[in-house]
């Protein structure tokens, strides 16, 4: 019995190559008649694809925040026109916007409300982007220009130019930029004495800011009371002196600086990996960090020269944008949030008290102080 089984196995093994050669040459095999097509293997049916609406695939959290910030800015500006102090009727507003001459309304719209809105949007965007640059570069929410002394550098230089040289307009802007740049370079030189410059730069900035506050107070006590009053009003941060000339000057400066945010955002993403990793990827860490500081200083200085130091706008915009974008924030969203903060604060400052119009910097400072306390308490709990 075993010999028969072994012979059958040997016959099957010998017949297998012959069957393969017959199939390769087209010879009939099995029960398939000659000339009949070979049956194709059956394919498993594919699972149906789940159709996703194109709009949902394209709109991410960052784009959604940018759209909401734009809509919020438009709503805040419209409310300030039709529902604020001295409201404008909707039909008169549409007529004035179309170019028709409406007594009283046209002047108030084109010479007061719209220049104020334009300056507020541009200044808020500059402050928001500047704060996000410093916070992301140093990986610390406290590292905003108005905390580390850059804003005080612009303010001290501008106050000195106003009191001693009567600087206004473009001259005041250049003086403020020079002061902010000098202070930023001083802080960077102090902090760069060690390898890890993040915490050192913040501490050096706070110390320099305290010194500059003393210098500003001394300058105010050594000048005429009327000039000191004007300088003090400017130091509070206000949009009351906004004109189309100032809006154009600020817009021209931002037309040069804001396009630089795109390459800056790409380099910031590499710097956030750490200095050693960034250097390993071919990034020049020191020169890149210095260039980002100059960009942040320029954005802060040109806005400060036009509106004064609007407190905590640069400090608030970056963390809010980061939280709303689920950790995927970039500099553009921070600029949009900054513009929204200033326009909303303008409406609140105009209408919160019935007979008094507050400076915008008072409202932004009142909003930012509780947020600063919350950040400090949270950092203390986390041990950072």
Coordinates of C-alpha atoms in Angstrom, one line a residue:
X1 CA 0.0 0.0 0.0
X2 CA 2.8 2.4 0.8
X3 CA 4.6 1.7 -2.5
X4 CA 1.4 2.6 -4.5
X5 CA 1.0 5.9 -2.6
X6 CA 4.7 6.8 -3.2
X7 CA 4.3 6.1 -6.9
X8 CA 1.2 8.3 -7.1
X9 CA 3.0 11.2 -5.4
X10 CA 5.9 10.8 -7.8
X11 CA 3.6 10.8 -10.9
X12 CA 1.8 13.9 -9.7
X13 CA 5.2 15.7 -9.1
X14 CA 6.4 14.7 -12.5
X15 CA 3.1 15.8 -14.2
X16 CA 3.1 19.3 -12.5
X17 CA 5.8 20.9 -14.7
X18 CA 4.2 19.4 -17.8
X19 CA 0.9 21.0 -16.9
X20 CA 2.6 24.4 -16.3
X21 CA 4.2 24.2 -19.7
X22 CA 0.9 23.3 -21.3
X23 CA -0.8 26.3 -19.7
X24 CA 2.1 28.6 -20.8
X25 CA 1.8 27.3 -24.4
X26 CA -1.9 27.7 -24.5
X27 CA -2.7 23.9 -24.5
X28 CA -6.0 23.0 -23.0
X29 CA -5.9 21.9 -19.4
X30 CA -8.5 20.6 -17.0
X31 CA -12.0 20.7 -18.4
X32 CA -11.6 23.9 -20.4
X33 CA -12.3 23.4 -24.1
X34 CA -9.6 24.4 -26.7
X35 CA -9.8 28.1 -27.7
X36 CA -11.9 29.1 -24.8
X37 CA -10.7 32.3 -22.9
X38 CA -9.1 31.7 -19.5
X39 CA -11.4 32.8 -16.6
X40 CA -10.3 36.0 -14.9
X41 CA -9.8 36.0 -11.2
X42 CA -12.7 37.6 -9.3
X43 CA -11.9 40.8 -7.6
X44 CA -13.1 41.7 -4.2
X45 CA -15.6 44.6 -4.2
X46 CA -14.1 47.9 -3.0
X47 CA -15.6 49.7 -0.1
X48 CA -17.5 52.8 -1.1
X49 CA -15.5 56.0 -0.5
X50 CA -17.0 58.4 2.0
X51 CA -17.6 61.7 0.3
X52 CA -16.4 64.7 2.2
X53 CA -17.6 68.2 1.3
X54 CA -14.8 70.1 -0.4
X55 CA -15.4 73.2 1.9
X56 CA -14.8 71.1 5.0
X57 CA -11.6 69.6 3.6
X58 CA -10.1 73.0 2.8
X59 CA -11.1 75.2 5.7
X60 CA -8.8 74.4 8.7
X61 CA -8.7 75.9 12.1
X62 CA -6.2 78.6 11.1
X63 CA -8.3 79.7 8.1
X64 CA -11.5 79.6 10.2
X65 CA -9.9 81.9 12.9
X66 CA -8.8 84.3 10.2
X67 CA -12.3 84.4 8.7
X68 CA -13.9 84.9 12.1
X69 CA -11.3 87.7 13.0
X70 CA -12.1 89.5 9.7
X71 CA -15.9 89.2 10.4
X72 CA -15.4 90.4 13.9
X73 CA -13.4 93.5 12.7
X74 CA -16.1 94.4 10.3
X75 CA -18.8 94.0 12.9
X76 CA -16.9 96.1 15.4
X77 CA -16.3 98.9 12.9
X78 CA -20.0 98.8 11.8
X79 CA -21.2 98.9 15.4
X80 CA -19.0 101.9 16.1
X81 CA -20.6 103.7 13.2
X82 CA -24.3 102.9 13.7
X83 CA -24.6 102.0 17.4
X84 CA -21.9 104.0 19.1
X85 CA -21.8 107.5 20.5
X86 CA -23.3 109.9 17.9
X87 CA -24.7 107.0 15.8
X88 CA -25.1 107.4 12.1
X89 CA -28.4 106.4 10.5
X90 CA -28.0 103.5 8.1
X91 CA -29.5 105.3 5.1
X92 CA -27.2 108.3 5.7
X93 CA -24.2 106.0 6.2
X94 CA -24.8 104.3 2.8
X95 CA -25.3 107.7 1.1
X96 CA -22.0 109.0 2.6
X97 CA -20.2 105.9 1.6
X98 CA -21.4 106.2 -1.9
X99 CA -19.9 109.6 -2.2
X100 CA -23.0 111.7 -1.6
X101 CA -22.4 114.9 0.5
X102 CA -24.4 114.5 3.7
X103 CA -24.1 117.5 6.0
X104 CA -22.3 116.5 9.3
X105 CA -22.3 112.8 8.5
X106 CA -19.7 113.0 5.7
X107 CA -17.2 114.9 7.8
X108 CA -17.7 112.6 10.8
X109 CA -17.4 109.5 8.7
X110 CA -14.4 110.4 6.4
X111 CA -12.4 112.6 8.8
X112 CA -13.0 110.8 12.1
X113 CA -14.5 107.3 12.2
X114 CA -12.9 105.7 9.1
X115 CA -9.4 107.0 9.7
X116 CA -9.7 105.9 13.3
X117 CA -10.8 102.4 12.2
X118 CA -8.0 102.2 9.6
X119 CA -5.3 103.1 12.1
X120 CA -6.7 100.8 14.7
X121 CA -6.7 97.8 12.3
X122 CA -3.2 98.4 11.1
X123 CA -1.7 99.1 14.5
X124 CA -3.5 96.1 16.0
X125 CA -2.1 93.8 13.3
X126 CA 1.4 95.2 13.8
X127 CA 1.3 94.7 17.6
X128 CA -0.2 91.2 17.3
X129 CA 2.4 90.0 14.8
X130 CA 5.2 91.5 16.8
X131 CA 4.1 89.9 20.0
X132 CA 3.7 86.5 18.3
X133 CA 7.3 86.7 16.9
X134 CA 8.9 87.3 20.3
X135 CA 6.7 84.7 22.1
X136 CA 7.3 81.9 19.6
X137 CA 11.0 82.7 19.2
X138 CA 11.6 82.6 23.0
X139 CA 8.9 80.0 23.6
X140 CA 7.4 82.0 26.5
X141 CA 4.0 83.8 26.6
X142 CA 5.5 86.6 28.7
X143 CA 8.0 87.6 26.0
X144 CA 5.9 90.4 24.4
X145 CA 7.4 93.7 23.4
X146 CA 5.5 95.6 26.1
X147 CA 6.8 93.3 28.8
X148 CA 10.5 92.9 27.8
X149 CA 11.0 96.7 27.2
X150 CA 11.0 97.1 23.5
X151 CA 7.8 99.2 23.6
X152 CA 9.2 101.3 26.4
X153 CA 12.3 102.0 24.2
X154 CA 10.1 103.4 21.5
X155 CA 8.0 105.4 24.0
X156 CA 11.1 106.9 25.7
X157 CA 12.6 108.0 22.4
X158 CA 9.3 109.3 21.2
X159 CA 8.7 111.3 24.3
X160 CA 12.2 112.8 24.2
X161 CA 11.7 113.7 20.5
X162 CA 8.3 115.3 21.3
X163 CA 9.5 117.3 24.3
X164 CA 12.9 118.5 23.1
X165 CA 12.6 118.6 19.3
X166 CA 8.8 119.0 18.7
X167 CA 8.9 115.9 16.5
X168 CA 5.7 114.9 14.7
X169 CA 4.6 112.6 11.9
X170 CA 7.3 110.8 10.1
X171 CA 10.1 112.3 12.3
X172 CA 8.4 110.9 15.4
X173 CA 8.1 107.5 13.8
X174 CA 11.8 107.4 12.9
X175 CA 12.8 108.4 16.4
X176 CA 10.5 105.8 17.9
X177 CA 11.9 103.1 15.6
X178 CA 15.5 104.1 16.5
X179 CA 14.8 104.0 20.2
X180 CA 13.1 100.6 20.0
X181 CA 15.9 99.2 17.9
X182 CA 18.6 100.5 20.3
X183 CA 16.8 99.0 23.3
X184 CA 16.3 95.7 21.6
X185 CA 20.0 95.4 20.7
X186 CA 21.0 96.3 24.2
X187 CA 18.7 93.6 25.7
X188 CA 20.0 91.1 23.2
X189 CA 23.6 92.0 23.9
X190 CA 23.0 91.5 27.7
X191 CA 21.1 88.2 27.2
X192 CA 23.5 86.7 24.7
X193 CA 26.3 86.5 27.3
X194 CA 25.1 82.9 27.9
X195 CA 24.1 80.1 25.6
X196 CA 20.4 79.9 26.5
X197 CA 19.1 83.4 25.8
X198 CA 15.4 83.0 26.3
X199 CA 14.9 83.5 30.0
X200 CA 17.9 85.8 30.2
X201 CA 16.4 88.1 27.4
X202 CA 13.1 88.3 29.3
X203 CA 14.7 89.2 32.6
X204 CA 17.1 91.7 31.0
X205 CA 14.1 93.3 29.2
X206 CA 12.1 93.7 32.4
X207 CA 15.1 95.4 34.0
X208 CA 15.6 97.7 31.1
X209 CA 11.8 98.5 31.0
X210 CA 11.9 99.5 34.6
X211 CA 14.8 101.9 33.9
X212 CA 13.1 103.4 30.9
X213 CA 9.9 104.0 32.9
X214 CA 12.0 106.1 35.3
X215 CA 13.5 108.0 32.4
X216 CA 10.1 108.8 31.0
X217 CA 8.8 110.0 34.4
X218 CA 11.9 112.3 34.7
X219 CA 11.3 113.7 31.3
X220 CA 7.7 114.5 32.0
X221 CA 8.7 116.4 35.2
X222 CA 11.2 118.5 33.4
X223 CA 9.0 120.0 30.7
X224 CA 6.1 122.4 30.3
X225 CA 2.8 121.2 31.7
X226 CA 1.0 121.4 28.3
X227 CA 3.7 119.5 26.5
X228 CA 3.8 117.0 29.4
X229 CA 0.0 116.6 29.1
X230 CA 0.3 115.8 25.3
X231 CA 3.1 113.4 25.9
X232 CA 1.1 111.7 28.7
X233 CA -1.9 111.3 26.5
X234 CA 0.2 109.7 23.8
X235 CA 1.8 107.4 26.4
X236 CA -1.6 106.1 27.3
X237 CA -2.3 104.9 23.8
X238 CA -5.1 106.5 21.8
X239 CA -6.6 106.6 18.4
X240 CA -8.2 110.1 18.8
X241 CA -5.5 111.8 16.7
X242 CA -5.9 109.4 13.8
X243 CA -5.8 110.9 10.3
X244 CA -5.6 109.5 6.8
X245 CA -2.0 110.7 6.7
X246 CA -1.0 108.6 9.7
X247 CA -3.0 105.7 8.3
X248 CA -1.1 106.0 5.0
X249 CA 2.3 106.2 6.8
X250 CA 1.5 103.1 8.9
X251 CA 0.1 101.3 5.9
X252 CA 3.3 102.0 3.8
X253 CA 5.5 100.7 6.6
X254 CA 3.4 97.5 7.0
X255 CA 3.4 96.9 3.3
X256 CA 7.1 96.4 3.6
X257 CA 7.2 94.5 6.9
X258 CA 4.1 92.2 6.8
X259 CA 5.3 90.2 3.7
X260 CA 8.4 89.2 5.7
X261 CA 6.1 87.3 8.1
X262 CA 6.0 84.3 5.6
X263 CA 9.7 83.5 5.7
X264 CA 9.8 84.4 9.4
X265 CA 7.0 81.9 10.2
X266 CA 9.0 79.1 8.4
X267 CA 12.2 79.9 10.3
X268 CA 10.2 80.1 13.6
X269 CA 8.9 76.6 13.1
X270 CA 12.5 75.4 12.8
X271 CA 13.7 77.4 15.8
X272 CA 10.9 75.9 18.0
X273 CA 12.7 72.5 17.6
X274 CA 15.6 73.9 19.7
X275 CA 18.9 75.6 18.8
X276 CA 20.8 72.4 18.4
X277 CA 18.3 70.8 16.1
X278 CA 17.9 74.0 14.1
X279 CA 21.6 74.2 13.6
X280 CA 21.7 70.6 12.6
X281 CA 19.1 71.3 9.9
X282 CA 21.3 74.1 8.5
X283 CA 19.8 77.1 10.1
X284 CA 22.0 79.9 11.2
X285 CA 20.6 80.3 14.7
X286 CA 22.2 83.6 15.8
X287 CA 21.6 85.5 12.6
X288 CA 18.1 84.1 12.3
X289 CA 17.2 85.1 15.8
X290 CA 18.7 88.6 15.3
X291 CA 16.7 89.0 12.1
X292 CA 13.4 88.0 13.8
X293 CA 14.1 90.5 16.6
X294 CA 14.6 93.3 14.1
X295 CA 11.3 92.4 12.4
X296 CA 9.4 92.3 15.7
X297 CA 11.0 95.6 16.8
X298 CA 10.1 97.2 13.5
X299 CA 6.4 96.2 13.7
X300 CA 6.1 97.3 17.3
X301 CA 7.9 100.6 16.7
X302 CA 6.0 101.8 13.7
X303 CA 2.7 101.1 15.5
X304 CA 3.8 102.7 18.7
X305 CA 4.9 105.9 16.8
X306 CA 1.4 106.4 15.5
X307 CA -0.9 105.3 18.3
X308 CA 1.3 105.2 21.3
X309 CA 1.9 102.1 23.4
X310 CA -1.4 100.2 23.3
X311 CA -0.9 98.1 26.4
X312 CA -1.1 94.3 26.2
X313 CA -2.3 94.0 22.6
X314 CA 1.0 92.3 21.6
X315 CA 0.8 90.2 24.8
X316 CA -2.8 89.0 24.2
X317 CA -2.9 88.4 20.5
X318 CA -0.4 85.5 20.2
X319 CA -1.7 83.2 23.0
X320 CA -5.3 83.8 22.0
X321 CA -4.5 82.9 18.4
X322 CA -2.6 79.9 19.5
X323 CA -5.5 78.6 21.6
X324 CA -8.2 79.3 18.9
X325 CA -6.1 77.6 16.2
X326 CA -5.6 74.4 18.3
X327 CA -1.9 74.9 18.6
X328 CA -1.4 75.5 14.9
X329 CA -1.3 79.3 15.0
X330 CA 0.9 81.3 12.7
X331 CA 1.8 85.0 12.6
X332 CA -1.1 86.0 10.3
X333 CA -3.7 84.8 12.7
X334 CA -2.0 86.7 15.6
X335 CA -2.1 89.8 13.4
X336 CA -5.8 89.3 12.8
X337 CA -6.6 88.8 16.5
X338 CA -4.6 91.9 17.3
X339 CA -6.6 94.0 14.9
X340 CA -9.8 92.6 16.3
X341 CA -8.7 93.5 19.9
X342 CA -8.0 97.1 19.0
X343 CA -11.3 97.6 17.0
X344 CA -13.3 96.0 19.8
X345 CA -11.5 98.1 22.4
X346 CA -12.2 101.2 20.4
X347 CA -16.0 100.5 20.6
X348 CA -15.8 99.8 24.3
X349 CA -13.7 102.9 25.0
X350 CA -16.1 105.1 23.2
X351 CA -19.3 103.8 24.7
X352 CA -18.6 102.3 28.1
X353 CA -19.1 105.6 29.9
X354 CA -21.8 108.0 28.9
X355 CA -20.0 111.3 29.0
X356 CA -16.3 110.3 28.8
X357 CA -14.4 108.8 25.9
X358 CA -11.6 106.7 27.3
X359 CA -8.3 106.2 25.5
X360 CA -8.1 102.8 23.8
X361 CA -4.9 101.9 25.8
X362 CA -6.9 102.1 29.0
X363 CA -9.3 99.4 27.8
X364 CA -6.6 97.1 26.4
X365 CA -4.6 97.5 29.6
X366 CA -7.7 96.6 31.7
X367 CA -8.3 93.5 29.5
X368 CA -4.7 92.4 29.5
X369 CA -3.9 92.7 33.3
X370 CA -6.2 89.8 34.3
X371 CA -4.8 87.7 31.5
X372 CA -1.2 88.4 32.6
X373 CA -2.2 87.3 36.2
X374 CA -3.7 84.1 34.8
X375 CA -0.6 83.3 32.8
X376 CA 1.6 83.8 35.9
X377 CA -0.6 81.6 38.1
X378 CA -0.8 78.9 35.5
X379 CA 3.0 79.0 34.9
X380 CA 3.5 78.8 38.7
X381 CA 1.2 75.7 38.9
X382 CA 3.0 74.0 36.1
X383 CA 6.4 74.8 37.6
X384 CA 7.6 76.7 34.5

